[in-house]
Amino acid sequence: MRDGFDRTLVTWLASERPPREPDGLLRDVLATTAVTRRRPAWLVWDRWTWSASAVRVVRVVRVASAVALVGLLTAILWFVLTVVGGPRPATPFGLARPGFIAFDAEEGIVLTRADGSDRRTLSQGDGQAVNPTWSRDGLHLAYWHRSAETRSWDLVVVDEDGGNPVTVAHGLSLKARESTLNQPSNLSWSPDGERIAFAADVGDGSAIFVAELARAGPTLITDPRGRGLDPAWAPDGSVIAYQHSLTETLHAVAPDGTADRQLSDLRNTTLWPDWSPDGAQLLVTARVGSQYDIFAVSANGSIQVNVSDHPSDEFSPTWSPAGNRVAWARIPMDGSARAWVVTANPDGTNPVEIREPADLAPPGWSPDGTRIYSYVQAPDGTFQELIVLDPVGVEAVVRLPADGNIGNGNWQRRP
Amino acid sequence: MDRDLVERAMSGDHDAFSQLARASIGRLYGIAQLIVRDPDRASDATQEALVAAWRDLSALRDADRFEAWLHRLLIRACHREARMDRRRRAVEVHELPLDDTAGRDELPALHDRDQLERAFRRLGVEERAVIVLHHLEGFPLSEIAGILGIPIGTAKSRLHRGIRTMRATLDADARVIQIDRGRTA
């Protein structure tokens, strides 16, 4: 059915159509065609595309092309989101954004933001999981796990979301620490986040090992007779400092096990040395007479300074991420608490004593240097709260309770 | 169209092709003129279509579809001419001829024609081709789809889009005229 407009249109079109072609047009056409060579039929596109079946084929090809294009765009989008836009590594040293705090509790490895939000627990089957330690780039979390049936520990590495668990070392123990601290070795990540140094028993002694994420089986890098403990990977990745328990001195060894040497002649060192972010010096606990103090040792061992210089026993020093402050645990002389937290300049000046009843475990710094955390001792002597503190004040900012004896906090660095 | 002539032309008989060309050139030129809206461009498109027909005639699978194929070649040539016209329009100014002989009594008809012309020129070659083939040449949409090698749904949408655009243009013109009349009243 044609309406009025259609009829008007047809009438107009008919009136606009010229009655005949211009003079000479047919002559020109025939003159041109008379000298035009025919093309072979197979060269003519219409032969292959202009038919009912060809139209259907073309349509199928078009639909297939559209589907392929959508698939390609989806793949590109996936690539952008997962590879380019996926988790980005933090810089291994210096200031960074704070991510999740990880600590061990009876329920397992707890991950939480400093304000207590987004809390979740990682579990690796049954058994016990301790000592969560973020890689320096914040992309992986390593921890020790042992099942209920076995007494040995496995070193497990997971992605930052707790997925993709990989066991990089298996069936280990460290009697020297398990007997006193009820946990195996500390974990020290290489700056590139691809290797982990730890200590483990070897026969009657203990040694430093390096496990690679990409390779099965750790590599022993020190002589077990030295009873190596407490590895600390230097920021430039070139050496690993560790406690040489046989001589009670600080040693350094290359990650491939070469160039093992005594780093300084400081005697009676103990427990967890800690590198400054610029790698120029280490903080270490050492006994002088009957008293433990904090010492700063230059990277080549030539300078040793007592930075705590206090009548109390002091342990477990840690550098702030910017390297402008240090913190450690101090046992109050009046015996009123197991420990307090002290922050100070790297040379020991301008100390601030935070009189929260804390643990002797190293106090931890937030990656942005604005917070510090430790563990609050309950009346029964257990530590059932992680406390986040203002490092220049005394007030708790947030308390993060958990069941059981908690410890080994570690704060994720984010880009 | 004489099937025998087509088959002879397909086998290379230029005389046969000449007869086919003579029989169809007026119609082809008329369609081209309506689509490209320019006599010279219409001549070029017609010539291009017929030369292409002679050059590629051996590829035609079915002699009965010669006429449809010829239209296909013509529409394709019109597309090409229209593209060249767009490029040329940047340096040329076209003026519609004014019919000075038109008397005052014919003014409304002339005005309508101008409006239709303006509305039709707003369409793309694709819509113009479907409208001309359907409304003037009387091809059903299924045949037009076959000629152009497009799905019938596409042919339908081009026709409806073209008519809708023309209607919208004419309606807009009508509103402008009412406003102008209101001012002069």
mmCIF file of C-alpha atoms in Angstrom, chain A residues 80-415:
data_model
loop_
_atom_site.group_PDB
_atom_site.id
_atom_site.type_symbol
_atom_site.label_atom_id
_atom_site.label_comp_id
_atom_site.label_asym_id
_atom_site.label_seq_id
_atom_site.Cartn_x
_atom_site.Cartn_y
_atom_site.Cartn_z
ATOM 1 C CA VAL A 80 44.843 -5.321 29.612
ATOM 2 C CA LEU A 81 42.974 -6.125 32.816
ATOM 3 C CA THR A 82 45.042 -9.081 33.966
ATOM 4 C CA VAL A 83 48.523 -8.303 32.692
ATOM 5 C CA VAL A 84 48.762 -4.576 32.179
ATOM 6 C CA GLY A 85 46.106 -3.584 34.695
ATOM 7 C CA GLY A 86 46.756 -6.475 37.056
ATOM 8 C CA PRO A 87 48.592 -6.294 40.353
ATOM 9 C CA ARG A 88 51.546 -3.983 40.073
ATOM 10 C CA PRO A 89 54.642 -4.511 42.151
ATOM 11 C CA ALA A 90 55.593 -2.047 44.823
ATOM 12 C CA THR A 91 59.104 -0.671 44.932
ATOM 13 C CA PRO A 92 61.051 -3.018 47.207
ATOM 14 C CA PHE A 93 62.400 -0.286 49.486
ATOM 15 C CA GLY A 94 61.503 3.234 50.502
ATOM 16 C CA LEU A 95 58.009 4.542 51.177
ATOM 17 C CA ALA A 96 55.034 2.680 49.726
ATOM 18 C CA ARG A 97 51.279 2.564 50.188
ATOM 19 C CA PRO A 98 50.089 0.291 53.003
ATOM 20 C CA GLY A 99 48.286 -2.879 51.981
ATOM 21 C CA PHE A 100 47.175 -5.730 54.201
ATOM 22 C CA ILE A 101 48.701 -6.585 57.560
ATOM 23 C CA ALA A 102 49.317 -10.308 57.821
ATOM 24 C CA PHE A 103 49.862 -12.037 61.160
ATOM 25 C CA ASP A 104 49.537 -15.535 62.501
ATOM 26 C CA ALA A 105 46.868 -16.510 65.002
ATOM 27 C CA GLU A 106 45.244 -19.708 66.137
ATOM 28 C CA GLU A 107 42.756 -19.526 63.262
ATOM 29 C CA GLY A 108 45.556 -19.341 60.658
ATOM 30 C CA ILE A 109 47.153 -16.539 58.696
ATOM 31 C CA VAL A 110 45.018 -13.440 59.194
ATOM 32 C CA LEU A 111 44.945 -10.668 56.580
ATOM 33 C CA THR A 112 43.388 -7.353 57.511
ATOM 34 C CA ARG A 113 43.625 -3.703 56.748
ATOM 35 C CA ALA A 114 44.974 -1.550 59.543
ATOM 36 C CA ASP A 115 41.476 -0.314 60.395
ATOM 37 C CA GLY A 116 40.282 -3.896 60.827
ATOM 38 C CA SER A 117 38.316 -3.982 57.568
ATOM 39 C CA ASP A 118 38.475 -6.641 54.826
ATOM 40 C CA ARG A 119 39.641 -9.212 57.339
ATOM 41 C CA ARG A 120 40.017 -12.783 56.130
ATOM 42 C CA THR A 121 41.936 -15.904 57.077
ATOM 43 C CA LEU A 122 44.147 -18.001 54.860
ATOM 44 C CA SER A 123 44.239 -21.674 55.598
ATOM 45 C CA GLN A 124 46.382 -24.297 53.998
ATOM 46 C CA GLY A 125 44.473 -27.424 54.894
ATOM 47 C CA ASP A 126 44.675 -28.345 58.547
ATOM 48 C CA GLY A 127 47.565 -27.852 60.940
ATOM 49 C CA GLN A 128 49.427 -24.687 61.820
ATOM 50 C CA ALA A 129 50.528 -21.723 59.723
ATOM 51 C CA VAL A 130 52.985 -19.133 61.034
ATOM 52 C CA ASN A 131 55.299 -16.313 60.102
ATOM 53 C CA PRO A 132 53.551 -14.713 57.118
ATOM 54 C CA THR A 133 55.995 -12.535 55.214
ATOM 55 C CA TRP A 134 55.110 -10.332 52.257
ATOM 56 C CA SER A 135 57.498 -10.157 49.324
ATOM 57 C CA ARG A 136 59.119 -6.747 48.994
ATOM 58 C CA ASP A 137 56.973 -6.008 45.929
ATOM 59 C CA GLY A 138 53.793 -6.937 47.817
ATOM 60 C CA LEU A 139 52.669 -9.488 45.226
ATOM 61 C CA HIS A 140 53.289 -12.681 47.223
ATOM 62 C CA LEU A 141 52.965 -13.909 50.758
ATOM 63 C CA ALA A 142 55.185 -16.658 52.158
ATOM 64 C CA TYR A 143 54.547 -18.572 55.371
ATOM 65 C CA TRP A 144 55.390 -21.798 57.155
ATOM 66 C CA HIS A 145 52.813 -24.537 57.400
ATOM 67 C CA ARG A 146 52.776 -27.910 59.041
ATOM 68 C CA SER A 147 49.988 -30.446 59.075
ATOM 69 C CA ALA A 148 48.609 -32.088 62.195
ATOM 70 C CA GLU A 149 50.260 -35.398 61.295
ATOM 71 C CA THR A 150 53.819 -34.192 60.814
ATOM 72 C CA ARG A 151 56.163 -32.112 62.919
ATOM 73 C CA SER A 152 58.087 -30.655 59.990
ATOM 74 C CA TRP A 153 57.346 -27.415 58.177
ATOM 75 C CA ASP A 154 56.627 -26.620 54.548
ATOM 76 C CA LEU A 155 57.351 -23.211 53.066
ATOM 77 C CA VAL A 156 54.272 -22.059 51.154
ATOM 78 C CA VAL A 157 53.972 -19.053 48.831
ATOM 79 C CA VAL A 158 50.600 -17.655 47.746
ATOM 80 C CA ASP A 159 49.487 -14.760 45.583
ATOM 81 C CA GLU A 160 48.468 -11.596 47.381
ATOM 82 C CA ASP A 161 44.823 -12.691 47.305
ATOM 83 C CA GLY A 162 45.751 -15.998 48.943
ATOM 84 C CA GLY A 163 45.356 -18.013 45.759
ATOM 85 C CA ASN A 164 47.730 -20.216 43.808
ATOM 86 C CA PRO A 165 49.599 -21.809 46.753
ATOM 87 C CA VAL A 166 53.001 -23.268 45.902
ATOM 88 C CA THR A 167 55.197 -25.236 48.287
ATOM 89 C CA VAL A 168 58.755 -24.114 47.614
ATOM 90 C CA ALA A 169 60.442 -26.084 50.432
ATOM 91 C CA HIS A 170 59.271 -29.180 52.217
ATOM 92 C CA GLY A 171 59.831 -31.079 55.487
ATOM 93 C CA LEU A 172 62.037 -28.609 57.374
ATOM 94 C CA SER A 173 62.702 -27.781 61.023
ATOM 95 C CA LEU A 174 64.761 -25.327 63.048
ATOM 96 C CA LYS A 175 65.214 -26.575 66.608
ATOM 97 C CA ALA A 176 67.104 -23.488 67.764
ATOM 98 C CA ARG A 177 64.027 -21.333 67.199
ATOM 99 C CA GLU A 178 61.242 -23.851 67.684
ATOM 100 C CA SER A 179 62.507 -24.664 71.191
ATOM 101 C CA THR A 180 62.533 -21.005 72.289
ATOM 102 C CA LEU A 181 60.069 -19.184 70.024
ATOM 103 C CA ASN A 182 57.843 -22.099 68.983
ATOM 104 C CA GLN A 183 58.299 -21.296 65.289
ATOM 105 C CA PRO A 184 60.812 -22.031 62.543
ATOM 106 C CA SER A 185 63.063 -19.534 60.776
ATOM 107 C CA ASN A 186 62.199 -16.006 59.807
ATOM 108 C CA LEU A 187 61.760 -15.497 56.044
ATOM 109 C CA SER A 188 63.693 -12.915 54.059
ATOM 110 C CA TRP A 189 62.655 -12.151 50.476
ATOM 111 C CA SER A 190 65.127 -11.122 47.814
ATOM 112 C CA PRO A 191 64.513 -7.560 46.584
ATOM 113 C CA ASP A 192 63.230 -8.865 43.240
ATOM 114 C CA GLY A 193 60.639 -11.043 44.976
ATOM 115 C CA GLU A 194 61.803 -14.222 43.255
ATOM 116 C CA ARG A 195 63.732 -15.931 46.090
ATOM 117 C CA ILE A 196 63.389 -16.470 49.819
ATOM 118 C CA ALA A 197 66.190 -16.995 52.325
ATOM 119 C CA PHE A 198 65.565 -18.973 55.512
ATOM 120 C CA ALA A 199 67.379 -21.140 58.030
ATOM 121 C CA ALA A 200 66.766 -24.830 58.629
ATOM 122 C CA ASP A 201 68.349 -27.738 60.465
ATOM 123 C CA VAL A 202 70.971 -29.791 58.672
ATOM 124 C CA GLY A 203 72.145 -32.722 60.773
ATOM 125 C CA ASP A 204 73.295 -31.347 64.126
ATOM 126 C CA GLY A 205 73.684 -27.828 62.803
ATOM 127 C CA SER A 206 71.622 -25.361 60.866
ATOM 128 C CA ALA A 207 72.246 -23.486 57.653
ATOM 129 C CA ILE A 208 70.915 -20.729 55.435
ATOM 130 C CA PHE A 209 68.951 -21.842 52.372
ATOM 131 C CA VAL A 210 67.661 -19.991 49.343
ATOM 132 C CA ALA A 211 64.434 -21.166 47.699
ATOM 133 C CA GLU A 212 63.434 -19.947 44.249
ATOM 134 C CA LEU A 213 59.778 -19.545 43.390
ATOM 135 C CA ALA A 214 60.378 -20.821 39.891
ATOM 136 C CA ARG A 215 62.385 -23.880 40.912
ATOM 137 C CA ALA A 216 61.667 -26.823 43.139
ATOM 138 C CA GLY A 217 63.971 -27.468 46.089
ATOM 139 C CA PRO A 218 65.937 -24.912 48.103
ATOM 140 C CA THR A 219 69.696 -24.448 47.827
ATOM 141 C CA LEU A 220 71.931 -24.685 50.876
ATOM 142 C CA ILE A 221 74.334 -21.740 50.876
ATOM 143 C CA THR A 222 76.190 -21.878 54.251
ATOM 144 C CA ASP A 223 78.144 -24.444 56.200
ATOM 145 C CA PRO A 224 75.767 -26.138 58.689
ATOM 146 C CA ARG A 225 78.545 -26.248 61.262
ATOM 147 C CA GLY A 226 78.238 -22.457 61.576
ATOM 148 C CA ARG A 227 74.633 -22.935 62.788
ATOM 149 C CA GLY A 228 73.310 -20.132 60.641
ATOM 150 C CA LEU A 229 70.106 -18.368 61.689
ATOM 151 C CA ASP A 230 68.065 -15.228 60.945
ATOM 152 C CA PRO A 231 68.929 -14.390 57.314
ATOM 153 C CA ALA A 232 68.435 -10.812 56.097
ATOM 154 C CA TRP A 233 68.680 -10.113 52.365
ATOM 155 C CA ALA A 234 70.491 -6.846 51.543
ATOM 156 C CA PRO A 235 68.516 -4.237 49.535
ATOM 157 C CA ASP A 236 70.896 -4.507 46.572
ATOM 158 C CA GLY A 237 70.425 -8.278 46.553
ATOM 159 C CA SER A 238 74.156 -8.964 46.583
ATOM 160 C CA VAL A 239 74.524 -10.499 50.045
ATOM 161 C CA ILE A 240 72.529 -12.135 52.798
ATOM 162 C CA ALA A 241 73.461 -11.209 56.349
ATOM 163 C CA TYR A 242 72.843 -13.870 58.960
ATOM 164 C CA GLN A 243 73.524 -14.795 62.550
ATOM 165 C CA HIS A 244 76.506 -17.159 62.797
ATOM 166 C CA SER A 245 75.483 -18.847 66.020
ATOM 167 C CA LEU A 246 78.675 -20.846 66.422
ATOM 168 C CA THR A 247 80.706 -17.672 66.886
ATOM 169 C CA GLU A 248 77.797 -15.392 67.832
ATOM 170 C CA THR A 249 78.829 -12.953 65.137
ATOM 171 C CA LEU A 250 77.182 -11.379 62.145
ATOM 172 C CA HIS A 251 78.102 -12.963 58.780
ATOM 173 C CA ALA A 252 77.358 -12.121 55.177
ATOM 174 C CA VAL A 253 77.221 -14.536 52.266
ATOM 175 C CA ALA A 254 76.434 -14.167 48.577
ATOM 176 C CA PRO A 255 73.061 -15.691 47.572
ATOM 177 C CA ASP A 256 74.882 -18.412 45.631
ATOM 178 C CA GLY A 257 76.783 -19.465 48.783
ATOM 179 C CA THR A 258 80.110 -17.888 47.883
ATOM 180 C CA ALA A 259 82.084 -15.260 49.799
ATOM 181 C CA ASP A 260 80.837 -16.235 53.245
ATOM 182 C CA ARG A 261 82.597 -13.965 55.715
ATOM 183 C CA GLN A 262 82.289 -12.440 59.164
ATOM 184 C CA LEU A 263 80.754 -9.029 58.606
ATOM 185 C CA SER A 264 81.968 -7.330 61.771
ATOM 186 C CA ASP A 265 83.887 -8.147 64.899
ATOM 187 C CA LEU A 266 80.860 -7.268 67.016
ATOM 188 C CA ARG A 267 80.456 -10.195 69.421
ATOM 189 C CA ASN A 268 77.461 -11.878 71.025
ATOM 190 C CA THR A 269 74.998 -10.830 68.340
ATOM 191 C CA THR A 270 71.595 -12.417 68.317
ATOM 192 C CA LEU A 271 68.208 -12.365 66.636
ATOM 193 C CA TRP A 272 67.144 -10.849 63.291
ATOM 194 C CA PRO A 273 69.503 -8.275 61.847
ATOM 195 C CA ASP A 274 67.739 -5.620 59.772
ATOM 196 C CA TRP A 275 69.140 -3.710 56.767
ATOM 197 C CA SER A 276 68.562 0.009 56.339
ATOM 198 C CA PRO A 277 66.518 0.744 53.181
ATOM 199 C CA ASP A 278 69.608 2.175 51.454
ATOM 200 C CA GLY A 279 71.663 -0.884 52.368
ATOM 201 C CA ALA A 280 74.352 1.244 54.034
ATOM 202 C CA GLN A 281 74.054 -0.328 57.474
ATOM 203 C CA LEU A 282 72.348 -2.950 59.602
ATOM 204 C CA LEU A 283 70.755 -2.844 62.995
ATOM 205 C CA VAL A 284 71.487 -5.830 65.160
ATOM 206 C CA THR A 285 70.995 -6.895 68.771
ATOM 207 C CA ALA A 286 74.160 -7.697 70.676
ATOM 208 C CA ARG A 287 74.977 -8.522 74.268
ATOM 209 C CA VAL A 288 77.459 -6.305 76.059
ATOM 210 C CA GLY A 289 78.311 -7.926 79.345
ATOM 211 C CA SER A 290 74.948 -9.032 80.661
ATOM 212 C CA GLN A 291 72.908 -6.427 78.792
ATOM 213 C CA TYR A 292 71.424 -6.482 75.291
ATOM 214 C CA ASP A 293 71.624 -3.313 73.225
ATOM 215 C CA ILE A 294 70.921 -2.210 69.656
ATOM 216 C CA PHE A 295 73.917 -1.603 67.414
ATOM 217 C CA ALA A 296 74.199 -0.040 63.987
ATOM 218 C CA VAL A 297 76.822 -1.761 61.849
ATOM 219 C CA SER A 298 77.988 -0.366 58.517
ATOM 220 C CA ALA A 299 77.568 -2.637 55.525
ATOM 221 C CA ASN A 300 81.275 -3.374 55.380
ATOM 222 C CA GLY A 301 81.405 -3.902 59.148
ATOM 223 C CA SER A 302 83.847 -1.072 59.776
ATOM 224 C CA ILE A 303 81.634 1.071 62.049
ATOM 225 C CA GLN A 304 79.643 -0.146 65.022
ATOM 226 C CA VAL A 305 77.551 2.246 67.078
ATOM 227 C CA ASN A 306 75.434 1.477 70.132
ATOM 228 C CA VAL A 307 72.255 3.347 69.251
ATOM 229 C CA SER A 308 70.084 2.338 72.203
ATOM 230 C CA ASP A 309 72.623 2.902 74.975
ATOM 231 C CA HIS A 310 70.141 2.323 77.772
ATOM 232 C CA PRO A 311 70.338 0.320 80.990
ATOM 233 C CA SER A 312 67.371 -1.800 79.878
ATOM 234 C CA ASP A 313 67.671 -4.865 77.693
ATOM 235 C CA GLU A 314 66.678 -4.000 74.133
ATOM 236 C CA PHE A 315 65.917 -6.255 71.224
ATOM 237 C CA SER A 316 64.571 -6.603 67.718
ATOM 238 C CA PRO A 317 65.389 -3.360 65.878
ATOM 239 C CA THR A 318 63.635 -2.416 62.653
ATOM 240 C CA TRP A 319 64.120 0.415 60.174
ATOM 241 C CA SER A 320 61.296 2.672 59.115
ATOM 242 C CA PRO A 321 60.679 2.445 55.344
ATOM 243 C CA ALA A 322 62.119 5.910 54.744
ATOM 244 C CA GLY A 323 65.191 5.061 56.825
ATOM 245 C CA ASN A 324 64.813 8.146 59.019
ATOM 246 C CA ARG A 325 63.615 6.367 62.174
ATOM 247 C CA VAL A 326 64.204 3.041 63.850
ATOM 248 C CA ALA A 327 62.178 1.096 66.389
ATOM 249 C CA TRP A 328 62.926 -1.685 68.832
ATOM 250 C CA ALA A 329 61.548 -3.441 71.879
ATOM 251 C CA ARG A 330 62.670 -2.431 75.374
ATOM 252 C CA ILE A 331 62.173 -4.480 78.517
ATOM 253 C CA PRO A 332 61.164 -2.027 81.235
ATOM 254 C CA MET A 333 63.522 -2.124 84.168
ATOM 255 C CA ASP A 334 60.685 -2.193 86.675
ATOM 256 C CA GLY A 335 59.352 -5.393 85.168
ATOM 257 C CA SER A 336 55.923 -3.827 84.649
ATOM 258 C CA ALA A 337 55.568 -5.240 81.153
ATOM 259 C CA ARG A 338 57.195 -7.729 78.915
ATOM 260 C CA ALA A 339 58.280 -4.948 76.571
ATOM 261 C CA TRP A 340 57.651 -1.431 75.377
ATOM 262 C CA VAL A 341 58.271 -0.038 71.931
ATOM 263 C CA VAL A 342 60.919 2.626 71.392
ATOM 264 C CA THR A 343 61.310 4.727 68.255
ATOM 265 C CA ALA A 344 64.366 6.894 67.642
ATOM 266 C CA ASN A 345 66.556 8.441 65.003
ATOM 267 C CA PRO A 346 68.977 5.963 63.432
ATOM 268 C CA ASP A 347 71.760 7.269 65.646
ATOM 269 C CA GLY A 348 69.623 6.764 68.745
ATOM 270 C CA THR A 349 68.767 10.416 69.324
ATOM 271 C CA ASN A 350 65.264 11.716 69.915
ATOM 272 C CA PRO A 351 63.878 8.484 71.371
ATOM 273 C CA VAL A 352 60.146 8.080 72.020
ATOM 274 C CA GLU A 353 59.106 5.352 74.441
ATOM 275 C CA ILE A 354 55.652 3.972 73.702
ATOM 276 C CA ARG A 355 54.502 2.401 76.926
ATOM 277 C CA GLU A 356 52.099 -0.138 75.590
ATOM 278 C CA PRO A 357 52.729 -3.601 76.992
ATOM 279 C CA ALA A 358 54.203 -5.050 73.841
ATOM 280 C CA ASP A 359 56.072 -8.125 72.706
ATOM 281 C CA LEU A 360 59.775 -8.622 72.250
ATOM 282 C CA ALA A 361 59.070 -9.408 68.615
ATOM 283 C CA PRO A 362 60.235 -6.704 66.219
ATOM 284 C CA PRO A 363 57.740 -3.855 66.039
ATOM 285 C CA GLY A 364 56.624 -3.375 62.439
ATOM 286 C CA TRP A 365 56.351 -0.190 60.390
ATOM 287 C CA SER A 366 53.597 0.625 57.968
ATOM 288 C CA PRO A 367 55.017 0.983 54.422
ATOM 289 C CA ASP A 368 54.208 4.712 54.488
ATOM 290 C CA GLY A 369 56.035 5.174 57.794
ATOM 291 C CA THR A 370 53.034 6.704 59.583
ATOM 292 C CA ARG A 371 52.153 3.768 61.828
ATOM 293 C CA ILE A 372 53.871 1.128 63.846
ATOM 294 C CA TYR A 373 52.468 -2.057 65.260
ATOM 295 C CA SER A 374 53.202 -4.571 67.959
ATOM 296 C CA TYR A 375 51.326 -7.144 70.029
ATOM 297 C CA VAL A 376 49.576 -6.537 73.317
ATOM 298 C CA GLN A 377 50.211 -8.918 76.167
ATOM 299 C CA ALA A 378 47.126 -10.218 77.935
ATOM 300 C CA PRO A 379 47.112 -10.903 81.718
ATOM 301 C CA ASP A 380 47.632 -14.590 80.999
ATOM 302 C CA GLY A 381 50.864 -13.770 79.182
ATOM 303 C CA THR A 382 49.532 -14.484 75.705
ATOM 304 C CA PHE A 383 49.331 -11.956 72.907
ATOM 305 C CA GLN A 384 45.776 -11.760 71.697
ATOM 306 C CA GLU A 385 45.792 -8.322 70.125
ATOM 307 C CA LEU A 386 47.753 -6.664 67.390
ATOM 308 C CA ILE A 387 47.975 -2.956 68.114
ATOM 309 C CA VAL A 388 48.558 -0.253 65.516
ATOM 310 C CA LEU A 389 50.206 2.824 66.997
ATOM 311 C CA ASP A 390 51.176 6.346 66.201
ATOM 312 C CA PRO A 391 55.005 6.092 66.223
ATOM 313 C CA VAL A 392 55.453 9.502 67.861
ATOM 314 C CA GLY A 393 52.575 9.212 70.316
ATOM 315 C CA VAL A 394 51.438 6.710 72.848
ATOM 316 C CA GLU A 395 47.819 6.130 71.909
ATOM 317 C CA ALA A 396 46.692 3.048 70.111
ATOM 318 C CA VAL A 397 45.053 3.757 66.809
ATOM 319 C CA VAL A 398 43.465 0.379 66.200
ATOM 320 C CA ARG A 399 43.412 -2.872 68.110
ATOM 321 C CA LEU A 400 43.023 -6.063 66.097
ATOM 322 C CA PRO A 401 42.086 -8.955 68.352
ATOM 323 C CA ALA A 402 42.480 -12.598 67.410
ATOM 324 C CA ASP A 403 42.228 -15.951 69.074
ATOM 325 C CA GLY A 404 45.311 -17.563 70.492
ATOM 326 C CA ASN A 405 48.822 -16.293 70.695
ATOM 327 C CA ILE A 406 49.337 -13.979 67.724
ATOM 328 C CA GLY A 407 52.511 -12.576 66.282
ATOM 329 C CA ASN A 408 54.781 -12.236 63.302
ATOM 330 C CA GLY A 409 52.961 -9.303 61.789
ATOM 331 C CA ASN A 410 54.003 -8.122 58.390
ATOM 332 C CA TRP A 411 52.635 -5.200 56.383
ATOM 333 C CA GLN A 412 52.128 -5.456 52.643
ATOM 334 C CA ARG A 413 53.743 -2.817 50.446
ATOM 335 C CA ARG A 414 51.577 -1.463 47.618
ATOM 336 C CA PRO A 415 52.593 0.703 44.638
#
